[in-house]
mmCIF file of C-alpha atoms in Angstrom:
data_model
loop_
_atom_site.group_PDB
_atom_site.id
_atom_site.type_symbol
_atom_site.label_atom_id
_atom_site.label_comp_id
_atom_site.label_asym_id
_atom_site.label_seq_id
_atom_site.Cartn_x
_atom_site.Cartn_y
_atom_site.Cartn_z
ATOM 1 C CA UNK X 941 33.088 -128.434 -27.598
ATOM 2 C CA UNK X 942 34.563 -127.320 -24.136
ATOM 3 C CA UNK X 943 35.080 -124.065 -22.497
ATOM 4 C CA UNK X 944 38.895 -124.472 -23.078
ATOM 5 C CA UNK X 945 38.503 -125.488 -27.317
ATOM 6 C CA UNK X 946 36.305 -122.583 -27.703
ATOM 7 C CA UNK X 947 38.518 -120.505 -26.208
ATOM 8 C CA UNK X 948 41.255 -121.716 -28.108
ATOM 9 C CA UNK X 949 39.569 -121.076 -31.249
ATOM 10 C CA UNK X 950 38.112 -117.598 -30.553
ATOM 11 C CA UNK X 951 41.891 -116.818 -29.647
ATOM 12 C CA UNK X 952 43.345 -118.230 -32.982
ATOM 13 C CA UNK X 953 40.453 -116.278 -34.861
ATOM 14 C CA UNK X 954 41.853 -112.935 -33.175
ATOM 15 C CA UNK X 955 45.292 -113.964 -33.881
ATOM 16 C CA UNK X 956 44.659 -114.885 -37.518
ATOM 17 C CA UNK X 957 42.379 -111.523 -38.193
ATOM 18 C CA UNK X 958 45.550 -109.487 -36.101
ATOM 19 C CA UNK X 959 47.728 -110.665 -38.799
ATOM 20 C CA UNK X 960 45.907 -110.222 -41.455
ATOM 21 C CA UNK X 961 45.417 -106.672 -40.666
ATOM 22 C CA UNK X 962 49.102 -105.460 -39.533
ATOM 23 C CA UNK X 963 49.892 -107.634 -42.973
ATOM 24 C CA UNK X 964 47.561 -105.231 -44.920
ATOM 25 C CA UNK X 965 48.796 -102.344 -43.353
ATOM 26 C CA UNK X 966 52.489 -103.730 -44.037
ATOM 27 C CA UNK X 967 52.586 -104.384 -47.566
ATOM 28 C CA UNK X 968 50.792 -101.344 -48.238
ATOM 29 C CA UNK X 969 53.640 -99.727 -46.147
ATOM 30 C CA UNK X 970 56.569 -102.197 -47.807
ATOM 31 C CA UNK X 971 55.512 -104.043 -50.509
ATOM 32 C CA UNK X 972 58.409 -106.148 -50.450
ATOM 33 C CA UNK X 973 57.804 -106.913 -46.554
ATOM 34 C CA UNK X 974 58.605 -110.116 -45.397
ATOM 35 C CA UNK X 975 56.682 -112.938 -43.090
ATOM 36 C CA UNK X 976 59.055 -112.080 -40.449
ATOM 37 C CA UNK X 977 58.469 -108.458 -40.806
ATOM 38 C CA UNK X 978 54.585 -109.003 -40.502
ATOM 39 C CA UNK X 979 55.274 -111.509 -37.420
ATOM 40 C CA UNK X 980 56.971 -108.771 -35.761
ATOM 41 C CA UNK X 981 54.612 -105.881 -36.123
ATOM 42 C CA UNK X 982 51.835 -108.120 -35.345
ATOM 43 C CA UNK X 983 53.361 -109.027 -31.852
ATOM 44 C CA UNK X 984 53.423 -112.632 -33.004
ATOM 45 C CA UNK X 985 56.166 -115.037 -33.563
ATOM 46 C CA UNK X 986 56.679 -116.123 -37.135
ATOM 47 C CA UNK X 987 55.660 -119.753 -36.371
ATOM 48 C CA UNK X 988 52.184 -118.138 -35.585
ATOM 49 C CA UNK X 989 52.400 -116.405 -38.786
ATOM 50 C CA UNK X 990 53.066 -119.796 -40.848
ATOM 51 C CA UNK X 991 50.647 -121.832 -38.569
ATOM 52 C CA UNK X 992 47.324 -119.224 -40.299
ATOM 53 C CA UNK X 993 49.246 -119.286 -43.509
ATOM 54 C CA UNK X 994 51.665 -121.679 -44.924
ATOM 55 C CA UNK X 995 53.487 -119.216 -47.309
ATOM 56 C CA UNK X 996 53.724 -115.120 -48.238
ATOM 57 C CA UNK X 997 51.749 -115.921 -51.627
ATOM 58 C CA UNK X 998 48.592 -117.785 -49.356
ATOM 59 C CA UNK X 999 48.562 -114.757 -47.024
ATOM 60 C CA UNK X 1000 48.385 -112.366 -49.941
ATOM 61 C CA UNK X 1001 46.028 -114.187 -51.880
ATOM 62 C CA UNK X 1002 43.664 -114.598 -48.381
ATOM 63 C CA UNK X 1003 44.106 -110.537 -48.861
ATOM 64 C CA UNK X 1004 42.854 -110.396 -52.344
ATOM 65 C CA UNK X 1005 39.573 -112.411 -51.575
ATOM 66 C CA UNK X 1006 38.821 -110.244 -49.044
ATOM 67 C CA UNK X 1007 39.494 -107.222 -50.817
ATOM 68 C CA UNK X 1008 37.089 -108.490 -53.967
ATOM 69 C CA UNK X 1009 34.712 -109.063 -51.382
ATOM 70 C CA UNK X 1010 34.882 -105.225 -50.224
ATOM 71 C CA UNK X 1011 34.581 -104.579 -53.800
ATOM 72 C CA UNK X 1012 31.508 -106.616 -54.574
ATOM 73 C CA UNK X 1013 29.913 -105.506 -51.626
ATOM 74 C CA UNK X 1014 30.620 -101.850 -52.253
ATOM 75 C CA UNK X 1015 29.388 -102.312 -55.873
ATOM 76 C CA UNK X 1016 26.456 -103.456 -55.244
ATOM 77 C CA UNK X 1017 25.278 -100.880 -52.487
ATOM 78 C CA UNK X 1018 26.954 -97.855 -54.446
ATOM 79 C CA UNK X 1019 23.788 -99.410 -57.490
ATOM 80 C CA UNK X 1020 20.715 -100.238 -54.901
ATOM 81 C CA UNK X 1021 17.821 -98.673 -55.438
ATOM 82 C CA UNK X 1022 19.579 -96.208 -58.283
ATOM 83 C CA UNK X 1023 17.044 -96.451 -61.384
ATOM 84 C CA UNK X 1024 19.273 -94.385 -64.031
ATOM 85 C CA UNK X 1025 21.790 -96.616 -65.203
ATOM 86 C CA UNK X 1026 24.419 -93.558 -65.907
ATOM 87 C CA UNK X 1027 23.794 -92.604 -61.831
ATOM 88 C CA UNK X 1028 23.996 -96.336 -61.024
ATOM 89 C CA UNK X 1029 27.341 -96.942 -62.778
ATOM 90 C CA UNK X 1030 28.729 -93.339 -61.038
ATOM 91 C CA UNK X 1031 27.773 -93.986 -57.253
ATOM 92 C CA UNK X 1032 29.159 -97.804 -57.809
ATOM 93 C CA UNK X 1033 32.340 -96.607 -59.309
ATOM 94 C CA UNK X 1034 32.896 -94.304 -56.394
ATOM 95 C CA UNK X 1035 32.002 -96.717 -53.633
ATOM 96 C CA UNK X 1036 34.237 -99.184 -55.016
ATOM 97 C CA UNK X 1037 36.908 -96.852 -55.350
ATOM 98 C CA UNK X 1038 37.092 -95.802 -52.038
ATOM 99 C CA UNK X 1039 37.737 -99.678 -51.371
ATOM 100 C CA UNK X 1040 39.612 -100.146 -54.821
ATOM 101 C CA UNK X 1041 42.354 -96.970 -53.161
ATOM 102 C CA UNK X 1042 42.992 -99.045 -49.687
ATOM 103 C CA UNK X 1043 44.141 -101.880 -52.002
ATOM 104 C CA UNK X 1044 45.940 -100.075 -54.641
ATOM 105 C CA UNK X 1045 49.402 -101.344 -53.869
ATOM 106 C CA UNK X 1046 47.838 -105.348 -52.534
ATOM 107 C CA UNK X 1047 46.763 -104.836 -56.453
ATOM 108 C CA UNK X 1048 49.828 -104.873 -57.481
ATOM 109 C CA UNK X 1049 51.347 -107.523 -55.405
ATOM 110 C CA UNK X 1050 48.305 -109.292 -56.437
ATOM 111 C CA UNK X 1051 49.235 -109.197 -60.679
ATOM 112 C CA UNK X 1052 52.669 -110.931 -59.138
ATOM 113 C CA UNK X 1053 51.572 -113.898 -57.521
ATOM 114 C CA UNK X 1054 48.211 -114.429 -57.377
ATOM 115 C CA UNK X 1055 48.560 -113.267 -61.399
ATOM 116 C CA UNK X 1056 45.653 -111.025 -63.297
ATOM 117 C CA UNK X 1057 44.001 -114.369 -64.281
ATOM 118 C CA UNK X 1058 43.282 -115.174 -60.658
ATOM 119 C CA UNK X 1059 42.309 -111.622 -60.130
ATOM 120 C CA UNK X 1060 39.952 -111.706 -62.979
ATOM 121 C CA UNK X 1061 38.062 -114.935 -61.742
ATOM 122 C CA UNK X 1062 37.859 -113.615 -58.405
ATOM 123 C CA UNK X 1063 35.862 -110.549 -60.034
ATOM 124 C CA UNK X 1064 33.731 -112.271 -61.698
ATOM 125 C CA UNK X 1065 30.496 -111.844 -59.765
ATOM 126 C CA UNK X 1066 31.439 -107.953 -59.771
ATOM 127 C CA UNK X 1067 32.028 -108.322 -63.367
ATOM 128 C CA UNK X 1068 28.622 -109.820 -64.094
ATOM 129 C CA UNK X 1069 26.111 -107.595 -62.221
ATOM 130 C CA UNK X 1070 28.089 -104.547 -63.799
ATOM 131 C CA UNK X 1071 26.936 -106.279 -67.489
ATOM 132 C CA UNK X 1072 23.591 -106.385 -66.838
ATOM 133 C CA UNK X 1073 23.862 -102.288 -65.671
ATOM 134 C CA UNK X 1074 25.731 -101.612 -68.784
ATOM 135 C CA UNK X 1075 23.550 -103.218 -71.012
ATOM 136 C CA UNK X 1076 20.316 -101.886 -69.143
ATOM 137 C CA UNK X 1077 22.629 -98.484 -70.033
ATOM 138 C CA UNK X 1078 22.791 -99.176 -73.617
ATOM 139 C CA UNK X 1079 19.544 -100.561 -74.547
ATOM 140 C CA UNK X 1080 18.143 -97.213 -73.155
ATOM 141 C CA UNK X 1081 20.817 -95.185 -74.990
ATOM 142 C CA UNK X 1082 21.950 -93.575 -71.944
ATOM 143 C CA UNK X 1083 25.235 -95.507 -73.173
ATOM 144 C CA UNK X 1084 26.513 -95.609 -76.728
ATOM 145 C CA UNK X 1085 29.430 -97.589 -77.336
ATOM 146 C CA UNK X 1086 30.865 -100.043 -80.181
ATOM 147 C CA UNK X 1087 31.798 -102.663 -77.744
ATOM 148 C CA UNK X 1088 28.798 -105.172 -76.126
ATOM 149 C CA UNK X 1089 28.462 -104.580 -72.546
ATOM 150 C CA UNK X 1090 30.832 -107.643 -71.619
ATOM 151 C CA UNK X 1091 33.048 -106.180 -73.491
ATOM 152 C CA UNK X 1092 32.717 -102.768 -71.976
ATOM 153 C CA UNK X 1093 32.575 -104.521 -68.786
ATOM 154 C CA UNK X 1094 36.230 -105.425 -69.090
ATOM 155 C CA UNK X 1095 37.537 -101.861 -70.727
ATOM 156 C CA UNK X 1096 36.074 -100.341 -67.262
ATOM 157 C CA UNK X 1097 37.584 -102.827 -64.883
ATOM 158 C CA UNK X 1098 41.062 -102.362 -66.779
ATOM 159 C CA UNK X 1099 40.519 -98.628 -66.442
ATOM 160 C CA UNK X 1100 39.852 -98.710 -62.401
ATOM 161 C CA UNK X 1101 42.877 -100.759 -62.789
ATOM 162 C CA UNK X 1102 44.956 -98.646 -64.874
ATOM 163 C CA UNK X 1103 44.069 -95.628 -62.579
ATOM 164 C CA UNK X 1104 45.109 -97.587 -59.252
ATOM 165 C CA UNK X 1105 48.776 -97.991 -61.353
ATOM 166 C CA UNK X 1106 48.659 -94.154 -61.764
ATOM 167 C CA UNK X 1107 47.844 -93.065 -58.750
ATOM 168 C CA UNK X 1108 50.766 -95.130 -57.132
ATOM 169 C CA UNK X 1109 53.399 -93.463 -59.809
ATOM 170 C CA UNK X 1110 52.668 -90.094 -58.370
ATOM 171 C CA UNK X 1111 50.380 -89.618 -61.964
ATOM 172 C CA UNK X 1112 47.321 -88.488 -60.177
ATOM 173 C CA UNK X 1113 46.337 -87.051 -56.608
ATOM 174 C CA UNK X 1114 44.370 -90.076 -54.701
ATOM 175 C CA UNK X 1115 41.864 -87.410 -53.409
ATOM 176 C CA UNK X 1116 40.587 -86.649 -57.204
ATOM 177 C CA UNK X 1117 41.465 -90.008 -58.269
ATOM 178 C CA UNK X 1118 37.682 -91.454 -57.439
ATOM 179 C CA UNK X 1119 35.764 -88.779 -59.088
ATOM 180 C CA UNK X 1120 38.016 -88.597 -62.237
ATOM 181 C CA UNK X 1121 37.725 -92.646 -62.115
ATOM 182 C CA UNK X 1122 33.323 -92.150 -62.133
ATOM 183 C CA UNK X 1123 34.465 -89.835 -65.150
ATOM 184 C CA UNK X 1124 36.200 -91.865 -67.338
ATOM 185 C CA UNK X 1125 34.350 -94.755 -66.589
ATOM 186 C CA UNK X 1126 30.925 -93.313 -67.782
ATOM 187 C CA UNK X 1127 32.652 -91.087 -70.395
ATOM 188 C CA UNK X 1128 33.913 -94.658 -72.091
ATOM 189 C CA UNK X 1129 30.577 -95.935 -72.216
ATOM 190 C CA UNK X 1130 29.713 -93.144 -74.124
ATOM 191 C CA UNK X 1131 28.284 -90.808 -71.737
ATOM 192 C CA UNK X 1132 29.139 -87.248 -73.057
ATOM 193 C CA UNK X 1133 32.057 -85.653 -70.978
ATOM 194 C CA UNK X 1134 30.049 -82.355 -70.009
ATOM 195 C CA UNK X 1135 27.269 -84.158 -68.574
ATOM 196 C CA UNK X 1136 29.548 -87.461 -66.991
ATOM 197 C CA UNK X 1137 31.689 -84.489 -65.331
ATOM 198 C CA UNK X 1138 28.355 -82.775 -63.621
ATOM 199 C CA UNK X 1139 26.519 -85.618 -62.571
ATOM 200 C CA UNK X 1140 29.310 -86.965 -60.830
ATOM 201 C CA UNK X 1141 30.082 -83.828 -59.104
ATOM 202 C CA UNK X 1142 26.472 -83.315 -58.004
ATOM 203 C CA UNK X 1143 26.922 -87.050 -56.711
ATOM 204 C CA UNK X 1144 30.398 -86.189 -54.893
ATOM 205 C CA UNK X 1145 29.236 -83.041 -53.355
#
């Protein structure tokens, strides 16, 4: 490869990552913003724009990958090393929510047009690992719950979700909204609310 096709590709790379950060940072500003809108806070004309990604919906969905991946990797370090499976679920929870917040409003672009199916397969792998911690939880009876932990799995990804929507309706103050989120989560796996409430304070302080 020459000097001048490697420069040429390190240069697209910076243009394509430029654009998909002023595009995150747009739609999060504007959901409704536009490719030309993006082009033009990105310094860029539109054909650049179209020449990384054919149409809004690929550009978006490019987003969404790389905001599961933030979650997966966030889930999985908030869990390392943790041996109680009540402290595990709590510090993941709160990493991921701290990534889960950026994205609120890409979430909800996200159940438009890449649709909650897509989102769901793309969480998978998050989805997975957090079974095996729940049912670790309940075959210890540090969680008690009706549901089996795929089961459970799901009720606690729709709640993170749920809690995302609220947030962006004004229904809850994004500062509290990862703690309270480590709350509910542990309190629906049957973790008494006393106890969820301390141990994720002592974890937050």
């Amino acid at each position: 490869m020459s000097a001048m096709t490697t420069g040429n590709t390190s240069r697209a790379d910076v243009n394509r990552r430029r654009i998909l950060d002023v595009a995150l940072a747009e739609l999060l500003r504007d959901p409704d913003a536009s490719m030309d809108q993006i082009a033009r806070a990105a310094g860029v004309v539109r054909r650049t724009v179209y020449g990384h990604f054919p149409s809004r919906e690929a550009l978006i969905s490019t987003l969404v990958d790389e905001a599961v991946l933030a979650l997966a990797t966030a889930h999985a370090a908030g869990r390392e090393g943790v041996e109680d499976p009540a402290e595990a679920v709590a510090r993941s929870v709160l990493a991921v929510w701290e990534i889960a917040d950026r994205y609120r409003l890409l979430v909800a672009l996200a159940q438009r047009t890449v649709t909650m199916q897509g989102i769901r397969e793309r969480l998978a792998p998050v989805r997975e690992s957090a079974v095996g911690l729940l049912q670790r939880g309940l075959d210890e009876g540090v969680f008690a719950s009706p549901l089996p932990a795929p089961a459970l799995a799901y009720v606690n990804e729709q709640i993170l979700f749920a809690l995302m929507e609220a947030v962006n309706d004004g229904l809850l103050a994004p500062r509290e909204a990862g703690r309270t989120a480590a709350v509910t989560v542990l309190t629906a796996a049957g973790v008494p609310a006393s106890l969820a409430s301390a141990l994720v304070a002592k974890l937050s302080d």
